[in-house]
Amino acid sequence: MHATVSSNAPTTARAEEAARNARDTRNDRLFGGLLKACALLVLVSLIGAAASTLWLGRDAFATFGWGFLTSSEWDPSNNRYGALVPVMGTVTTALIALIFAVPVSFGIALFLTEIAPSWLRGPVSSAIELLAGIPSIIYGMWGLFIFAPFVATTIKPWLMNNFSADPPDGQVSWLVTHVPFIAKFFSSEYPFFGAGVLTAGLVLAVMIIPFISSVMREVFQTVPTRLKESAYALGSSTWEVVWDIVVPYTRTAVIGGIFLGLGRALGETMAVAFVLGNTFKFTPSILETGSSIASTIANQFGEAEGLQKSALMAIAFLLFVVTFIVLMIARLMLRRLASKEGS
Amino acid sequence: MSAQATDITGAGSSFVYPVLSKWSATYAEKTGNKLNYQSVGSGAGIAQIKEGTIDFGASDAPMSAEDLAKFGLGQFPAVVGGIVPIVNLQGVAAGQLKLDGALLADIYLGKIARWSDPRIAALNPGVKIPDVKVTVVHRSDGSGTSFNFTNYLSKVSPEWASKVKFGTAVEWPAGVGGKGNEGVSQYVRQIPGSIGYVEYAYAKKNAIAYTQLQNAAGKWIEPSATTFAAAAATADWKNAKDFNLIMTNAPGEQAWPITATTWIIMYKKSKNASHTKVAFDFFKWSMENGQSQAASLDYVALPDTLVKQIEAYWAAEYKN
């Protein structure tokens, strides 16, 4: 009797343990599978979306071939389409947005994590989150009614007076006569008209600053206080702490935040449609009007039929391609940065 | 009063949306039948009626006879409105500037560089026009307004007809594009020396300087409900099968040259008899009783002669 008990007790315990282990393994596997499905869903929907735009745009690709990428024509009444101007407008406006948004976001995030008194951090952080929550149509209307007129009366005439070959005040500046090509980037047929590539880029910059700066703020906060305090103890200035400790520690995440902002800038629709001028002229000037992929689709989708609809789908597919290429370049840059550090 | 309310659905032109929603509110009060209208654009409206997902479609451009026949659809005009050129010229008030069709087309072709052009001066003796550069503003989004505007230019300018043609969106030879009526008028406000085109109701509400135009009869016309109605009344509807006629450049003495209408498109052999019955009842009611409400929104109800033709068309083509 005693023997049976003594021999039975460990067996039951072992059996119970084995059952629990089996259950745990099963649950873990289930949970893992569920998570995998969630992650794969992103991939599947992305590929699905890209593939369906390619499928619906097949007529345009078949009709125009490679010429679709190099033609600056967009002529619905004669059914001739080219993607050059919208693709270029998309890339240029997004680049301008990044050039302005990245330094400002960097400043905001550093100020909030390193310098700002604690009573100020809360309100400024909430303000950033509020800015991120404003719908893009409101940025568009602000751009159209308030910002574009400001560009027209102040920024654009100043830029043209200094950098264009045909300035409104009639005096060609020293820069233009001595620096070749610069005038090409700052010319415009309409000196006192606000909408254009630069305006759209600036409006986009305002729109993506909240995204980039809040990501940067979050990651700057993850830098261990220990590290920073040691550097201060060694006599570093705030600038040195930021540049030598905070930035290297968070580089990957910071660049991730920048690309989140870039993604939004590349795909922004409504705001750009209002302030870009919506013309299909090929020009290197940032003061001229242009069009972007998203704004072209938003403008023409409602009334498009047949080949025009197909061409719109085709440029939607190109937006996937452009975004993909941009992200690839970013990855490569990151890898090179990492290898330079020798880590 | 019907015992049970029937909700009907329509989709298409944004041009008729304000007047349709006003009509439907009053109509719902009287009959209990509600109208659910999606203002998604003419192209989308046509696509949806072809698929049969709605009771009627509304389009600013008429459907072709082949398409109508192929899908078993019929169409008829519902309401009339006008499109007006607007200008931003310092010291030039609304209705002061005169333009004829050929000149308007040449401006939009980019052939007139400055407002001091002798052709503009010749039409406007006594009007002090500032000597500034001409900037053309057009719609950037596909729209019925552009469709009718470019259709008019095609009728008055052979060069426009061969080069640019007409449509809801075209390849504009010159100028910048604003989104919607508000985008165009905002651009025109911002650019001195600019010219654009918007729906009349929009120009009137926002006090923007519109121009006079010379019509097909050679008369100088100001845009107004009277001159839009004159265009609708003198257009040659009798010879237009399925009302397939674009009203621009109408021949009447008093006709405003860029007058437009929106067509309602419905199945001849209805897919849902009770819905179709209510839809017809709604349009019949609106044509007979909706004038004052249309007028308050600066649309013009159809002239009586046209209403009679439409009712005859219904009787002949829609046999249910």
XYZ file of C-alpha atoms in Angstrom:
663
model
C 0.000 0.000 0.000
C 2.698 2.332 1.056
C 4.817 1.263 -1.851
C 2.083 1.912 -4.334
C 1.545 5.389 -2.949
C 5.213 6.227 -3.029
C 5.574 4.936 -6.540
C 2.331 6.499 -7.734
C 2.769 10.040 -6.377
C 5.779 10.972 -8.481
C 4.201 9.367 -11.534
C 1.066 11.495 -11.236
C 3.182 14.561 -10.611
C 5.315 13.748 -13.592
C 2.279 13.021 -15.697
C 0.721 16.314 -14.632
C 3.894 18.166 -15.435
C 4.145 16.509 -18.804
C 0.519 17.383 -19.523
C 1.135 20.970 -18.518
C 4.213 21.131 -20.667
C 2.330 19.720 -23.595
C -0.453 22.220 -23.008
C 2.039 25.075 -22.755
C 3.789 24.017 -25.919
C 0.481 23.780 -27.702
C -0.644 27.163 -26.442
C 2.674 28.734 -27.308
C 2.502 27.297 -30.752
C -1.052 28.577 -31.171
C -0.102 32.004 -29.906
C 2.965 32.074 -32.113
C 0.879 31.059 -35.091
C -1.640 33.800 -34.351
C 1.086 36.427 -34.169
C 2.627 35.132 -37.357
C -0.749 35.403 -39.087
C -1.064 39.020 -37.934
C 2.368 39.870 -39.278
C 1.820 38.035 -42.538
C -1.507 39.799 -42.990
C 0.424 43.051 -43.481
C 2.572 41.465 -46.130
C -0.367 39.825 -47.871
C -2.471 42.990 -47.940
C 0.478 45.050 -49.196
C 1.241 42.613 -51.984
C -2.463 42.292 -52.711
C -2.886 46.056 -52.997
C 0.182 46.445 -55.207
C -0.840 43.532 -57.391
C -4.391 44.789 -57.846
C -3.209 48.256 -58.899
C -0.818 46.602 -61.339
C -3.633 44.411 -62.690
C -6.064 47.313 -63.074
C -3.318 49.457 -64.595
C -2.286 46.783 -67.099
C -4.028 48.542 -69.993
C -1.998 51.686 -69.451
C 1.275 49.788 -69.122
C 0.470 47.718 -72.193
C -0.525 50.767 -74.244
C 2.396 53.022 -73.399
C 5.122 50.570 -72.381
C 8.245 52.119 -70.930
C 7.213 55.412 -72.456
C 4.681 55.668 -69.625
C 7.568 56.379 -67.252
C 9.302 58.965 -69.413
C 6.409 60.885 -70.920
C 5.292 64.130 -69.335
C 2.004 64.110 -71.220
C -1.351 63.803 -69.465
C -4.063 64.284 -72.059
C -7.421 62.701 -71.171
C -9.254 63.935 -74.267
C -6.751 62.225 -76.586
C -6.110 59.324 -74.169
C -2.365 59.787 -73.898
C -0.779 59.457 -70.478
C 2.661 59.611 -68.944
C 3.730 59.317 -65.328
C 6.873 61.451 -65.338
C 5.412 64.663 -63.899
C 3.360 63.081 -61.082
C 6.223 60.779 -60.059
C 8.673 63.657 -60.019
C 6.224 65.901 -58.143
C 5.691 63.205 -55.530
C 9.407 62.726 -54.921
C 10.287 66.441 -54.974
C 7.536 67.554 -52.586
C 8.382 64.735 -50.171
C 12.087 65.617 -50.277
C 11.399 69.293 -49.614
C 9.152 68.256 -46.726
C 11.935 66.116 -45.243
C 14.551 68.852 -45.617
C 12.428 71.153 -43.481
C 10.766 68.657 -41.162
C 13.769 66.612 -40.035
C 15.856 69.382 -38.412
C 12.779 70.948 -36.814
C 11.541 67.597 -35.458
C 15.018 66.856 -34.189
C 15.038 70.159 -32.352
C 11.583 69.596 -30.893
C 12.436 66.096 -29.661
C 15.781 67.098 -28.152
C 14.286 70.116 -26.475
C 11.520 68.010 -24.960
C 13.774 65.231 -23.685
C 16.939 67.103 -22.711
C 16.274 70.744 -22.066
C 12.625 71.594 -21.446
C 11.502 72.084 -17.838
C 9.142 69.281 -16.861
C 6.075 71.555 -16.620
C 6.476 72.417 -20.310
C 6.929 68.850 -21.590
C 3.319 67.781 -21.087
C 1.627 70.642 -22.970
C 4.100 70.610 -25.876
C 3.870 66.831 -26.219
C 0.065 66.943 -26.301
C 0.215 69.752 -28.851
C 2.343 67.557 -31.104
C -0.085 64.674 -30.800
C -2.966 67.027 -31.593
C -1.167 68.265 -34.720
C -0.724 64.669 -35.828
C -4.448 64.083 -35.448
C -5.614 66.926 -37.726
C -7.129 65.556 -40.951
C -5.212 66.394 -44.096
C -8.122 68.231 -45.738
C -7.784 70.859 -43.015
C -4.102 71.271 -43.787
C -5.158 71.587 -47.427
C -7.627 74.357 -46.712
C -5.146 76.123 -44.460
C -2.606 75.811 -47.256
C -5.002 77.143 -49.891
C -6.513 80.054 -47.987
C -3.727 81.178 -45.652
C -0.325 79.723 -46.426
C -0.338 79.938 -50.253
C -1.249 83.650 -50.229
C 1.577 84.210 -47.739
C 3.988 82.402 -50.043
C 2.717 84.510 -52.938
C 3.158 87.856 -51.202
C 6.320 87.177 -49.209
C 8.376 84.049 -49.767
C 8.119 83.609 -53.530
C 8.901 87.194 -54.610
C 11.915 87.200 -52.266
C 13.196 83.912 -53.638
C 12.669 85.060 -57.204
C 14.380 88.398 -56.598
C 17.434 86.586 -55.286
C 17.589 83.379 -57.286
C 15.688 83.687 -60.572
C 16.726 85.026 -63.950
C 13.451 86.886 -64.283
C 12.931 88.574 -60.898
C 9.790 90.626 -60.223
C 11.873 93.655 -59.207
C 13.823 93.525 -62.471
C 17.315 93.315 -60.963
C 19.096 90.033 -61.598
C 21.074 89.177 -58.490
C 24.802 88.465 -58.189
C 24.109 84.822 -57.345
C 22.194 84.202 -60.539
C 24.861 85.719 -62.750
C 27.654 83.737 -61.082
C 26.144 80.384 -60.124
C 25.107 78.330 -63.139
C 21.724 76.535 -63.225
C 20.488 78.038 -59.967
C 17.931 80.157 -61.817
C 16.366 76.996 -63.275
C 15.249 75.896 -59.839
C 13.703 79.209 -58.859
C 11.867 80.399 -61.934
C 8.130 80.823 -62.228
C 5.711 82.252 -64.713
C 3.580 83.529 -61.846
C 5.649 85.491 -59.307
C 2.626 86.416 -57.201
C 0.850 83.088 -57.110
C 1.355 80.890 -54.080
C 0.570 77.330 -55.113
C 3.487 75.231 -56.286
C 6.007 72.516 -55.483
C 7.714 74.469 -52.699
C 4.417 75.424 -51.059
C 3.232 71.831 -51.148
C 6.552 70.693 -49.681
C 6.265 73.180 -46.837
C 2.674 72.208 -46.045
C 3.777 68.560 -46.049
C 6.630 69.471 -43.707
C 4.147 70.880 -41.203
C 2.080 67.711 -41.551
C 4.907 65.252 -40.934
C 6.709 67.140 -38.153
C 4.400 65.669 -35.481
C 5.048 62.104 -36.671
C 8.811 62.417 -36.824
C 9.179 64.438 -33.648
C 7.027 62.175 -31.497
C 8.920 59.070 -32.614
C 12.214 60.863 -31.950
C 11.028 61.974 -28.532
C 10.018 58.445 -27.590
C 13.355 56.961 -28.580
C 15.438 59.722 -27.029
C 13.741 58.866 -23.757
C 15.037 55.309 -23.998
C 18.668 56.432 -23.676
C 19.771 55.203 -20.219
C 20.257 58.057 -17.768
C 23.414 56.276 -16.612
C 25.140 56.914 -19.941
C 24.219 60.565 -20.075
C 25.161 61.169 -16.455
C 28.560 59.590 -16.977
C 29.201 61.862 -19.907
C 28.130 64.916 -17.921
C 30.365 63.722 -15.071
C 33.278 63.701 -17.523
C 32.560 67.321 -18.251
C 30.580 67.072 -21.525
C 28.336 69.921 -22.597
C 24.675 69.245 -23.390
C 25.503 69.400 -27.118
C 28.255 66.802 -26.707
C 25.944 64.506 -24.765
C 23.322 64.788 -27.461
C 25.643 64.361 -30.407
C 27.935 61.687 -28.963
C 25.594 59.708 -26.724
C 21.898 60.225 -27.564
C 22.105 60.297 -31.348
C 24.367 57.261 -31.873
C 22.357 55.275 -29.323
C 19.070 55.904 -31.117
C 20.159 56.226 -34.747
C 18.211 53.332 -36.213
C 14.962 54.279 -34.502
C 15.397 57.944 -35.463
C 15.778 57.026 -39.118
C 12.754 54.769 -38.765
C 10.778 57.782 -37.545
C 11.986 59.882 -40.450
C 10.788 57.231 -42.865
C 7.409 57.091 -41.222
C 7.135 60.806 -41.987
C 8.466 60.328 -45.504
C 5.879 57.640 -46.116
C 3.120 60.020 -45.194
C 4.614 62.787 -47.341
C 4.831 60.510 -50.396
C 1.225 59.421 -50.142
C -0.449 62.616 -48.982
C -3.446 63.447 -51.125
C -5.862 66.190 -50.156
C -3.463 68.803 -48.812
C -1.257 68.502 -51.878
C -4.181 68.635 -54.287
C -5.064 72.056 -52.902
C -1.649 73.708 -52.988
C 0.322 72.098 -55.803
C -1.362 73.844 -58.752
C -2.108 70.559 -60.538
C -0.368 71.070 -63.866
C 1.435 68.492 -65.970
C 4.425 70.507 -67.075
C 7.926 69.126 -66.759
C 10.094 71.657 -64.944
C 12.959 71.506 -62.443
C 11.754 74.683 -60.725
C 10.393 74.332 -57.195
C 8.436 77.550 -57.558
C 6.376 76.237 -60.470
C 3.131 74.328 -60.189
C 3.184 70.576 -60.588
C 1.243 67.471 -59.666
C 1.779 64.408 -57.538
C 0.590 60.838 -57.908
C -1.861 61.016 -55.033
C -3.267 64.403 -56.021
C -3.700 63.333 -59.651
C -5.661 60.271 -58.563
C -7.792 62.276 -56.146
C -8.472 64.906 -58.805
C -9.406 62.641 -61.672
C -10.667 59.373 -60.251
C -14.299 60.452 -59.895
C -14.775 61.162 -63.590
C -12.248 58.783 -65.123
C -13.220 55.942 -67.431
C -11.430 53.357 -69.539
C -7.792 54.057 -70.304
C -7.723 57.096 -68.029
C -8.812 55.006 -65.066
C -6.212 52.428 -65.982
C -3.523 55.122 -66.147
C -4.523 56.311 -62.680
C -4.222 52.756 -61.378
C -0.856 52.475 -63.094
C 0.497 55.555 -61.310
C -0.898 54.169 -58.051
C 1.244 51.118 -58.676
C 4.199 53.419 -59.355
C 3.632 54.974 -55.943
C 4.239 51.538 -54.424
C 7.384 51.222 -56.518
C 8.665 54.687 -55.599
C 8.036 54.078 -51.890
C 9.743 50.708 -52.112
C 12.814 52.179 -53.813
C 13.025 54.970 -51.253
C 12.874 52.464 -48.388
C 15.523 50.301 -50.037
C 17.842 53.284 -50.287
C 17.208 54.001 -46.620
C 18.089 50.414 -45.672
C 21.313 50.610 -47.647
C 22.213 53.901 -45.989
C 21.584 52.405 -42.565
C 23.755 49.395 -43.345
C 26.604 51.612 -44.499
C 26.304 53.726 -41.356
C 26.444 50.596 -39.214
C 29.492 49.213 -40.991
C 31.305 52.551 -40.679
C 30.857 52.379 -36.934
C 32.449 48.978 -37.016
C 29.701 47.448 -34.944
C -49.591 59.571 -48.780
C -48.223 56.100 -49.370
C -48.862 53.560 -46.684
C -45.259 52.456 -46.661
C -42.326 54.784 -47.349
C -39.895 53.740 -50.052
C -36.312 54.955 -49.991
C -34.706 55.405 -53.400
C -31.020 55.777 -54.109
C -29.128 57.782 -56.693
C -25.535 58.739 -57.344
C -23.450 60.913 -59.641
C -23.001 64.583 -60.487
C -22.037 66.943 -57.699
C -23.487 69.788 -59.791
C -27.090 68.781 -58.940
C -26.417 67.722 -55.375
C -27.584 70.954 -53.670
C -30.871 71.135 -55.546
C -31.569 67.391 -55.323
C -31.075 67.414 -51.578
C -33.362 70.409 -51.193
C -36.025 68.808 -53.352
C -35.753 65.495 -51.571
C -36.212 67.095 -48.148
C -39.484 68.731 -49.212
C -40.580 65.640 -51.093
C -39.929 63.433 -48.058
C -42.100 65.721 -45.931
C -44.962 65.367 -48.403
C -44.765 61.669 -49.198
C -42.519 60.036 -46.620
C -40.371 58.662 -49.448
C -36.731 59.505 -48.902
C -34.030 60.014 -51.514
C -30.510 58.940 -50.724
C -28.126 60.685 -53.132
C -24.361 60.168 -53.246
C -22.539 63.066 -54.840
C -19.618 61.035 -56.190
C -19.092 62.524 -59.659
C -20.772 61.877 -62.996
C -18.417 59.115 -64.091
C -18.986 57.153 -60.910
C -22.742 57.719 -61.190
C -22.782 56.253 -64.702
C -20.656 53.303 -63.577
C -23.039 52.559 -60.710
C -26.202 52.735 -62.787
C -24.601 50.405 -65.342
C -24.011 47.943 -62.537
C -27.575 48.453 -61.382
C -26.670 49.165 -57.767
C -28.717 52.383 -57.658
C -32.171 53.497 -58.803
C -30.912 56.401 -60.890
C -27.621 57.953 -61.946
C -26.960 61.640 -62.587
C -24.379 62.870 -65.073
C -23.279 66.270 -66.367
C -22.388 64.694 -69.693
C -25.032 62.738 -71.616
C -24.483 59.039 -72.233
C -24.001 57.994 -75.831
C -26.900 56.396 -77.717
C -24.977 53.104 -78.073
C -24.260 52.883 -74.371
C -27.864 53.667 -73.493
C -29.111 50.992 -75.867
C -26.562 48.448 -74.695
C -27.553 48.737 -71.050
C -31.256 49.380 -71.642
C -31.063 52.850 -70.124
C -32.856 56.094 -70.842
C -31.944 59.635 -69.832
C -33.601 63.006 -69.428
C -32.457 66.456 -68.203
C -33.366 67.468 -64.662
C -32.236 71.011 -63.959
C -30.334 73.807 -65.665
C -27.418 75.928 -64.493
C -24.815 78.274 -65.911
C -21.044 78.413 -66.028
C -19.395 81.827 -66.024
C -15.884 83.112 -66.723
C -14.525 85.050 -63.738
C -11.659 87.550 -63.763
C -9.366 89.291 -61.327
C -8.678 92.689 -62.901
C -8.296 95.678 -60.663
C -11.031 98.233 -61.293
C -13.122 95.922 -63.456
C -16.465 95.117 -61.843
C -18.791 92.154 -62.322
C -20.380 92.126 -65.760
C -18.201 94.944 -67.090
C -15.758 92.981 -69.182
C -16.942 91.596 -72.526
C -15.465 88.538 -74.191
C -16.534 86.584 -77.229
C -16.130 82.862 -77.630
C -13.173 82.936 -80.034
C -11.269 85.271 -77.738
C -12.060 83.172 -74.659
C -10.760 80.098 -76.482
C -7.563 81.892 -77.515
C -7.022 83.012 -73.916
C -7.369 79.404 -72.755
C -5.080 78.280 -75.586
C -2.433 80.582 -74.112
C -2.343 82.797 -77.200
C -3.218 86.049 -75.433
C -0.286 87.123 -73.268
C -1.461 90.399 -71.733
C -4.757 92.066 -70.957
C -3.672 95.028 -73.110
C -4.144 92.810 -76.181
C -5.830 94.861 -78.931
C -8.538 92.211 -79.397
C -9.658 92.616 -75.782
C -9.519 96.413 -76.051
C -11.597 96.348 -79.243
C -14.456 94.576 -77.467
C -14.243 96.806 -74.401
C -14.090 100.486 -75.340
C -14.369 102.614 -72.236
C -13.402 99.881 -69.783
C -10.112 100.579 -68.021
C -8.320 97.228 -68.062
C -4.981 97.080 -66.225
C -2.062 95.976 -68.385
C -1.100 92.768 -66.592
C -0.164 89.298 -67.707
C -3.010 86.894 -68.446
C -3.029 83.847 -66.167
C -5.437 81.066 -66.988
C -7.032 79.064 -64.166
C -8.876 75.810 -64.841
C -10.289 72.930 -62.832
C -7.761 70.300 -61.866
C -10.347 67.667 -61.006
C -12.488 65.986 -63.604
C -15.847 67.773 -63.607
C -19.036 68.464 -65.492
C -18.215 72.155 -65.270
C -15.034 71.555 -67.293
C -16.980 69.295 -69.647
C -19.442 72.037 -70.561
C -16.836 74.791 -70.598
C -14.510 72.909 -72.965
C -17.491 71.822 -75.042
C -18.366 75.475 -75.528
C -14.784 76.336 -76.491
C -14.825 73.468 -79.001
C -17.942 74.904 -80.603
C -16.553 78.417 -80.961
C -12.920 77.662 -81.811
C -11.853 75.186 -84.509
C -8.340 75.204 -83.083
C -9.648 74.180 -79.646
C -11.834 71.512 -81.210
C -8.918 69.923 -83.053
C -6.170 70.354 -80.454
C -7.693 70.098 -77.011
C -11.188 68.693 -77.635
C -13.602 68.473 -74.715
C -14.181 66.311 -71.696
C -14.430 66.255 -67.919
C -10.627 66.559 -67.884
C -8.440 67.682 -70.797
C -4.792 68.514 -71.329
C -4.944 72.242 -70.685
C -2.615 74.165 -73.018
C -1.965 76.867 -70.404
C -2.432 77.892 -66.832
C -2.834 76.371 -63.391
C -5.459 74.038 -61.961
C -7.559 74.594 -58.845
C -9.520 71.827 -57.160
C -13.262 72.353 -57.344
C -15.141 75.641 -57.695
C -13.564 76.876 -54.470
C -10.029 76.038 -55.685
C -10.533 77.882 -58.991
C -12.052 80.974 -57.400
C -9.381 81.071 -54.701
C -6.626 80.916 -57.324
C -8.341 83.645 -59.338
C -8.558 85.817 -56.229
C -4.853 85.320 -55.561
C -3.508 86.019 -59.041
C -3.917 89.531 -60.456
C -4.777 89.291 -64.150
C -6.190 85.794 -63.901
C -9.273 84.321 -65.546
C -11.153 81.214 -64.463
C -14.578 79.611 -64.783
C -17.022 78.478 -62.100
C -20.667 77.643 -61.644
C -22.758 80.804 -61.627
C -24.206 80.148 -58.160
C -20.689 80.043 -56.828
C -19.589 83.315 -58.447
C -22.755 85.058 -57.303
C -22.587 83.891 -53.693
C -18.942 84.895 -53.393
C -19.221 88.190 -55.298
C -16.544 87.400 -57.892
C -16.355 89.517 -61.069
C -17.832 87.506 -63.935
C -17.756 88.560 -67.597
C -20.338 89.085 -70.309
C -20.218 86.783 -73.284
C -21.369 87.124 -76.865
C -23.818 84.358 -77.702
C -24.474 82.501 -80.933
C -27.013 85.147 -81.974
C -24.324 87.818 -81.634
C -25.863 89.473 -78.571
C -23.961 90.477 -75.420
C -25.387 88.514 -72.510
C -25.003 88.669 -68.752
C -25.389 85.437 -66.831
C -28.700 85.152 -64.991
C -31.579 82.769 -64.423
C -33.394 84.374 -67.377
C -30.577 83.873 -69.827
C -29.993 80.271 -68.647
C -33.694 79.546 -69.100
C -33.534 81.109 -72.572
C -30.728 78.722 -73.493
C -32.692 75.723 -72.211
C -35.796 76.825 -74.087
C -34.089 77.424 -77.435
C -31.850 74.377 -77.501
C -32.940 71.909 -80.167
C -34.332 69.210 -77.860
C -36.886 67.965 -80.374
C -34.255 66.484 -82.658
C -32.066 65.109 -79.890
C -32.615 61.398 -79.369
C -32.624 60.525 -75.662
C -32.068 64.237 -74.992
C -28.513 63.695 -76.143
C -27.711 67.354 -76.672
C -25.191 69.584 -75.001
C -26.758 72.945 -74.466
C -23.723 75.172 -74.905
C -23.832 77.913 -77.556
C -27.646 77.716 -77.759
C -29.156 79.753 -80.595
C -31.635 81.923 -78.629
C -31.389 85.720 -78.682
C -31.216 85.857 -74.890
C -29.366 82.577 -74.331
C -26.290 82.471 -72.076
C -23.747 80.516 -74.142
C -22.325 78.242 -71.412
C -25.539 76.784 -70.028
C -25.458 73.230 -68.731
C -27.826 70.562 -67.577
C -27.595 67.329 -65.646
C -29.127 64.150 -66.996
C -30.930 61.601 -64.885
C -30.264 58.073 -66.137
C -32.614 55.184 -65.368
C -33.344 51.671 -66.620
C -36.079 51.517 -69.234
C -37.112 48.105 -67.995
C -36.955 48.656 -64.303
C -35.135 46.278 -61.988
C -37.267 47.233 -59.036
C -40.720 48.430 -60.024
C -41.715 50.084 -56.753
C -38.456 52.052 -56.535
C -38.684 53.168 -60.137
C -42.238 54.318 -59.616
C -41.181 56.475 -56.677
C -38.193 57.846 -58.608
C -40.421 58.934 -61.508
C -42.896 60.405 -59.085
C -40.082 62.365 -57.450
C -38.763 63.813 -60.707
C -42.256 64.587 -61.971
C -43.007 66.366 -58.718
C -39.714 68.293 -58.809
C -40.225 69.426 -62.402
C -43.724 70.633 -61.658
C -43.194 72.061 -58.170
C -39.484 72.537 -57.649
C -38.943 75.799 -59.543
C -38.795 78.165 -56.602
C -36.422 75.971 -54.664
C -34.164 75.596 -57.681
C -34.212 79.349 -58.193
C -33.217 79.990 -54.588
C -30.048 77.976 -55.286
C -29.462 79.798 -58.614
C -30.460 76.880 -60.767
C -33.197 77.147 -63.318
C -36.025 74.661 -63.510
C -36.722 73.220 -66.951
C -38.928 75.263 -69.267
C -42.511 73.941 -69.645
C -42.003 72.879 -73.252
C -39.095 70.699 -72.197
C -41.017 69.211 -69.269
C -43.774 68.201 -71.706
C -41.202 66.546 -73.965
C -39.714 64.682 -71.024
C -43.126 63.423 -69.926
C -43.804 62.272 -73.474
C -40.426 60.515 -73.469
C -41.322 58.753 -70.235
C -44.623 57.603 -71.649
C -42.987 56.329 -74.818
C -39.791 54.783 -73.481
C -40.488 53.702 -69.940
C -43.318 51.181 -70.210
C -43.994 49.714 -66.813
